[in-house]
Each structure stands twice: as structure tokens, then as C-alpha cells.
mmCIF file of C-alpha atoms in Angstrom:
data_model
loop_
_atom_site.group_PDB
_atom_site.id
_atom_site.type_symbol
_atom_site.label_atom_id
_atom_site.label_comp_id
_atom_site.label_asym_id
_atom_site.label_seq_id
_atom_site.Cartn_x
_atom_site.Cartn_y
_atom_site.Cartn_z
ATOM 1 C CA MET A 3 97.473 349.839 39.851
ATOM 2 C CA ILE A 4 97.388 346.593 41.898
ATOM 3 C CA ALA A 5 101.159 346.709 41.907
ATOM 4 C CA LEU A 6 103.261 349.809 41.018
ATOM 5 C CA THR A 7 106.963 348.753 41.066
ATOM 6 C CA GLU A 8 108.710 345.997 39.210
ATOM 7 C CA GLN A 9 109.317 344.342 42.597
ATOM 8 C CA GLU A 10 105.743 344.489 43.415
ATOM 9 C CA ARG A 11 104.771 343.085 40.078
ATOM 10 C CA GLN A 12 107.347 340.148 40.754
ATOM 11 C CA ILE A 13 105.646 339.470 44.133
ATOM 12 C CA LEU A 14 102.099 339.816 42.485
ATOM 13 C CA ALA A 15 103.196 337.132 39.997
ATOM 14 C CA LEU A 16 104.161 334.791 42.914
ATOM 15 C CA VAL A 17 101.070 335.366 45.136
ATOM 16 C CA THR A 18 98.360 335.469 42.716
ATOM 17 C CA PRO A 19 98.117 331.762 41.982
ATOM 18 C CA VAL A 20 98.140 331.137 45.790
ATOM 19 C CA ALA A 21 95.208 333.577 46.342
ATOM 20 C CA GLU A 22 93.277 331.939 43.386
ATOM 21 C CA SER A 23 93.752 328.596 44.902
ATOM 22 C CA LEU A 24 91.939 329.792 48.034
ATOM 23 C CA GLY A 25 89.255 331.430 46.023
ATOM 24 C CA MET A 26 90.520 334.853 46.667
ATOM 25 C CA GLU A 27 91.806 337.917 44.500
ATOM 26 C CA ILE A 28 94.514 340.363 45.097
ATOM 27 C CA VAL A 29 93.213 343.929 45.180
ATOM 28 C CA ARG A 30 96.233 345.820 45.963
ATOM 29 C CA LEU A 31 99.981 344.998 46.755
ATOM 30 C CA ARG A 32 102.477 347.422 48.149
ATOM 31 C CA VAL A 33 106.115 347.095 49.432
ATOM 32 C CA GLN A 34 106.592 350.003 52.030
ATOM 33 C CA GLY A 35 110.240 350.911 52.536
ATOM 34 C CA GLY A 36 112.032 351.603 55.780
ATOM 35 C CA ARG A 37 114.317 349.796 58.047
ATOM 36 C CA ARG A 38 112.272 346.806 57.956
ATOM 37 C CA PRO A 39 110.209 346.710 54.821
ATOM 38 C CA GLN A 40 106.445 345.899 54.966
ATOM 39 C CA LEU A 41 104.608 343.678 52.304
ATOM 40 C CA GLN A 42 100.975 344.695 52.396
ATOM 41 C CA ILE A 43 98.577 342.596 50.477
ATOM 42 C CA MET A 44 94.952 343.430 50.182
ATOM 43 C CA ALA A 45 92.737 340.588 49.219
ATOM 44 C CA GLU A 46 89.122 339.614 49.032
ATOM 45 C CA ARG A 47 87.076 336.575 48.176
ATOM 46 C CA ALA A 48 86.566 336.206 44.215
ATOM 47 C CA GLY A 49 83.848 338.459 42.922
ATOM 48 C CA GLY A 50 84.002 340.704 46.102
ATOM 49 C CA ALA A 51 82.247 338.254 48.358
ATOM 50 C CA PRO A 52 82.199 338.954 52.210
ATOM 51 C CA THR A 53 85.666 338.574 53.277
ATOM 52 C CA ASN A 54 86.904 338.100 56.925
ATOM 53 C CA VAL A 55 89.868 337.837 59.131
ATOM 54 C CA GLU A 56 90.171 334.195 58.808
ATOM 55 C CA ASP A 57 90.270 334.565 55.220
ATOM 56 C CA CYS A 58 93.304 336.920 55.395
ATOM 57 C CA ALA A 59 94.872 334.662 57.947
ATOM 58 C CA ARG A 60 94.581 331.605 55.456
ATOM 59 C CA LEU A 61 96.099 333.647 52.676
ATOM 60 C CA SER A 62 98.876 334.869 54.869
ATOM 61 C CA ARG A 63 99.647 331.455 55.998
ATOM 62 C CA ALA A 64 99.880 330.150 52.428
ATOM 63 C CA ILE A 65 102.004 332.982 51.033
ATOM 64 C CA ALA A 66 104.597 333.141 53.952
ATOM 65 C CA PRO A 67 106.503 329.934 52.999
ATOM 66 C CA MET A 68 106.266 330.582 49.332
ATOM 67 C CA MET A 69 107.786 334.079 49.894
ATOM 68 C CA ASP A 70 110.523 332.575 52.054
ATOM 69 C CA GLU A 71 111.496 330.204 49.258
ATOM 70 C CA ALA A 72 111.372 332.800 46.403
ATOM 71 C CA ASP A 73 112.914 335.423 48.468
ATOM 72 C CA PRO A 74 111.901 338.412 46.360
ATOM 73 C CA ILE A 75 112.569 340.735 49.269
ATOM 74 C CA THR A 76 116.057 340.009 50.452
ATOM 75 C CA GLU A 77 115.948 341.698 53.881
ATOM 76 C CA ALA A 78 113.837 340.880 56.833
ATOM 77 C CA TYR A 79 110.146 342.159 56.293
ATOM 78 C CA THR A 80 106.700 342.196 57.845
ATOM 79 C CA LEU A 81 103.775 340.628 55.895
ATOM 80 C CA GLU A 82 100.370 341.982 56.294
ATOM 81 C CA VAL A 83 97.247 340.681 54.773
ATOM 82 C CA SER A 84 94.094 342.689 54.898
ATOM 83 C CA THR A 85 90.547 343.222 53.393
ATOM 84 C CA PRO A 86 89.848 346.103 51.146
ATOM 85 C CA GLY A 87 87.628 347.934 53.937
ATOM 86 C CA ILE A 88 84.595 349.903 52.990
ATOM 87 C CA ASP A 89 86.334 352.904 51.396
ATOM 88 C CA ARG A 90 88.183 350.508 49.186
ATOM 89 C CA PRO A 91 90.910 351.162 46.598
ATOM 90 C CA LEU A 92 89.720 350.690 43.062
ATOM 91 C CA THR A 93 92.610 348.891 41.298
ATOM 92 C CA ARG A 94 91.426 346.638 38.628
ATOM 93 C CA GLU A 95 89.354 347.129 35.328
ATOM 94 C CA GLY A 96 85.721 346.478 36.494
ATOM 95 C CA ASP A 97 86.167 347.906 39.973
ATOM 96 C CA PHE A 98 84.266 351.051 39.087
ATOM 97 C CA GLY A 99 81.531 349.276 37.429
ATOM 98 C CA ARG A 100 80.744 347.470 40.695
ATOM 99 C CA TRP A 101 80.261 350.863 42.561
ATOM 100 C CA VAL A 102 78.021 352.856 40.188
ATOM 101 C CA GLY A 103 76.429 355.756 42.016
ATOM 102 C CA HIS A 104 78.999 355.993 44.758
ATOM 103 C CA ALA A 105 81.462 358.815 45.383
ATOM 104 C CA ALA A 106 85.232 358.323 44.383
ATOM 105 C CA LYS A 107 88.377 360.036 44.553
ATOM 106 C CA ILE A 108 91.071 359.515 41.713
ATOM 107 C CA GLU A 109 94.689 360.628 41.049
ATOM 108 C CA LEU A 110 95.815 360.540 37.541
ATOM 109 C CA SER A 111 99.244 359.382 36.615
ATOM 110 C CA ARG A 112 99.501 362.293 34.141
ATOM 111 C CA PRO A 113 97.526 365.489 34.647
ATOM 112 C CA ILE A 114 94.546 366.828 32.547
ATOM 113 C CA ASP A 115 94.854 370.522 32.085
ATOM 114 C CA GLY A 116 97.336 370.680 34.935
ATOM 115 C CA ARG A 117 95.130 368.771 37.214
ATOM 116 C CA ARG A 118 95.674 365.178 38.634
ATOM 117 C CA ARG A 119 93.158 364.881 41.453
ATOM 118 C CA PHE A 120 89.475 364.598 40.994
ATOM 119 C CA THR A 121 86.426 363.748 43.179
ATOM 120 C CA GLY A 122 83.024 362.805 41.913
ATOM 121 C CA VAL A 123 80.310 360.050 41.392
ATOM 122 C CA ILE A 124 80.931 356.968 39.388
ATOM 123 C CA ARG A 125 78.366 356.776 36.650
ATOM 124 C CA GLY A 126 79.653 353.655 34.839
ATOM 125 C CA GLU A 127 82.560 351.734 33.357
ATOM 126 C CA ASP A 128 82.960 350.527 29.757
ATOM 127 C CA GLU A 129 85.655 350.065 27.183
ATOM 128 C CA ASP A 130 86.268 353.904 27.209
ATOM 129 C CA GLY A 131 87.233 353.681 30.861
ATOM 130 C CA ALA A 132 85.611 354.677 34.134
ATOM 131 C CA HIS A 133 83.045 357.543 33.922
ATOM 132 C CA ILE A 134 83.171 360.028 36.802
ATOM 133 C CA GLU A 135 80.609 362.888 37.103
ATOM 134 C CA LEU A 136 82.664 365.593 38.855
ATOM 135 C CA ASP A 137 81.479 368.145 41.229
ATOM 136 C CA ASP A 138 81.309 370.887 38.521
ATOM 137 C CA GLU A 139 79.091 368.476 36.413
ATOM 138 C CA THR A 140 81.680 367.791 33.906
ATOM 139 C CA GLU A 141 82.832 364.034 33.345
ATOM 140 C CA LEU A 142 86.211 362.589 33.665
ATOM 141 C CA VAL A 143 86.822 359.373 31.617
ATOM 142 C CA ALA A 144 89.929 357.312 32.441
ATOM 143 C CA HIS A 145 91.176 353.706 32.462
ATOM 144 C CA VAL A 146 92.374 352.319 35.796
ATOM 145 C CA HIS A 147 96.014 351.917 34.113
ATOM 146 C CA GLU A 148 95.928 355.776 33.724
ATOM 147 C CA MET A 149 95.497 356.168 37.529
ATOM 148 C CA SER A 150 97.952 356.345 40.269
ATOM 149 C CA ARG A 151 95.409 356.029 43.009
ATOM 150 C CA ALA A 152 91.670 355.580 43.134
ATOM 151 C CA SER A 153 89.335 354.749 45.938
ATOM 152 C CA LEU A 154 85.710 354.971 47.262
ATOM 153 C CA ILE A 155 84.862 357.758 49.642
ATOM 154 C CA LEU A 156 83.144 356.749 52.981
ATOM 155 C CA THR A 157 79.666 357.894 52.781
ATOM 156 C CA ASP A 158 76.247 357.028 54.579
ATOM 157 C CA GLU A 159 75.283 355.412 51.185
ATOM 158 C CA LEU A 160 78.442 353.284 50.880
ATOM 159 C CA ILE A 161 77.881 352.045 54.490
ATOM 160 C CA ASP A 162 74.370 351.141 53.812
ATOM 161 C CA ALA A 163 75.501 349.306 50.705
ATOM 162 C CA ALA A 164 78.188 347.451 52.520
ATOM 163 C CA ARG A 165 75.727 346.396 55.295
ATOM 164 C CA ALA A 166 73.219 345.207 52.504
ATOM 165 C CA ALA A 167 75.924 343.120 50.839
ATOM 166 C CA GLY A 168 77.056 341.771 54.125
ATOM 167 C CA THR A 169 80.547 343.108 53.776
ATOM 168 C CA LEU A 170 80.245 345.898 56.558
ATOM 169 C CA PRO A 171 83.186 345.048 59.167
ATOM 170 C CA PRO A 172 81.932 344.546 62.639
ATOM 171 C CA GLN A 173 81.508 348.017 64.379
ATOM 172 C CA PRO A 174 81.671 348.841 68.193
ATOM 173 C CA ASP A 175 77.864 350.039 67.926
ATOM 174 C CA GLU A 176 75.946 348.710 64.834
ATOM 175 C CA ASP A 177 73.216 351.268 65.737
ATOM 176 C CA ASP A 178 75.578 354.223 65.558
ATOM 177 C CA LEU A 179 77.669 354.402 62.665
ATOM 178 C CA GLY A 180 78.059 358.231 62.893
ATOM 179 C CA ASP A 181 81.382 357.889 64.536
ATOM 180 C CA LEU A 182 83.180 356.237 61.743
ATOM 181 C CA GLU A 183 86.042 358.349 60.735
ATOM 182 C CA ILE A 184 86.220 359.460 57.083
ATOM 183 C CA ASP A 185 89.677 359.551 55.642
ATOM 184 C CA GLU A 186 90.108 362.845 53.917
ATOM 185 C CA THR A 187 93.875 362.619 53.515
ATOM 186 C CA ASP A 188 95.542 361.965 50.298
ATOM 187 C CA GLU A 189 97.822 359.375 51.830
ATOM 188 C CA ASP A 190 97.877 355.861 50.339
ATOM 189 C CA THR A 191 96.152 354.249 53.368
ATOM 190 C CA ASP A 192 92.696 352.641 53.906
ATOM 191 C CA THR A 193 90.475 352.636 56.896
ATOM 192 C CA ASN A 194 88.294 349.820 58.318
ATOM 193 C CA GLU A 195 90.640 347.069 57.201
ATOM 194 C CA GLU A 196 90.619 343.753 58.792
ATOM 195 C CA THR A 197 94.074 342.321 59.331
ATOM 196 C CA GLY A 198 95.298 338.739 59.019
ATOM 197 C CA ASP A 199 98.425 337.219 60.443
ATOM 198 C CA VAL A 200 101.577 339.149 60.441
ATOM 199 C CA THR A 201 104.855 337.348 60.155
#
């Protein structure tokens, strides 16, 4: 789920070694269409260590010349490198295990009993997949590769956890986080991202 299309997978293969050389990991990569395509790369320091704008800028500067040489996007495009944000996407095996006890929303690639979208609390992750306790107290068990989209839900508990881990992005008023907007849409966007260079 880090990359969805063949083009995205090709680009992921190109940029992953660059990210790893900088001690970073790619969380998600998307090429958004349009008159001028946008290459969106979401990355963080290895192991989920606190990541800042300068980390994104360094990765952007390292990726840009390599992309120009390989030319996987033939037309002119925009490159955007950002952090995952607080309500981060969950795209890799092990991501759910890092956030046990927090709420998440999941969309499956194939429906179960006619249903694709689920919301619940992460209870664990093992060889069977991520275990999600749903609102009706049933359990969803699914692997990341069976999902088309998954992300954490912004809650007070998640904000407190991000603050404790040192990964909370700077806020206008650290004493009042009640004004943080919670993204309740089903669009494939993420709030509270820090953006690096755009070329």
C-alpha cells in the first residue's frame, strides 16, 4: 500500500535506496494526475523517530536529480516530500503494531459481506494481520496488502502520544490543541503534514 500503481512502484524502487542512505523510510508514495502531475512522497526517519521539515528537504534535494536522470514521469511534475503527520497513514506490515490502542479507519481492497470501510481500535498485529476491534465489538483481521487505505484517527489520546514521543508538529498554541481539525473525510489526504522542498 506504500505504492499502488506500476508507475508508483517503479518510482518507489528508485527512491527507497536514496531514503535509506539518509536514514529515512518511505511511508507512502503517490503520483496524482492532472495537467501537471504531483509526486507526493511521505517519509519519516527510520523506526518512526521524530522527523522535521529539514529531513524532508534533504530527502527532496537527494531525490530530485535522480528522478531527473531516470525520468519515470515524462511530463513536467511537482515533487512534494512530507512527514506522515499525526493521523498518519498505515501502509506497511508492522505499522498497526506500533499504534496498539489507537483508533484507525480502514478500507479494504475487497469487501467482506458487502462492506469495505471499517473504524475501530487497533488491538494488535501478528502473522494473521492487524486486529481491529470494531464499534460493534466484533473484530476485523486483515493484512496491509488486503487494504486500499488505512490511517490513524486524530484523537486526544493520539495527540498525547505524539507529544510524549516528540513527534507532535509545532502548533500555534501548544496549550490549546482543541482547535486541531479532525479529518473525517474519506479522501486520500492527511492533515498536519510538514512539507519539504517543492521542485
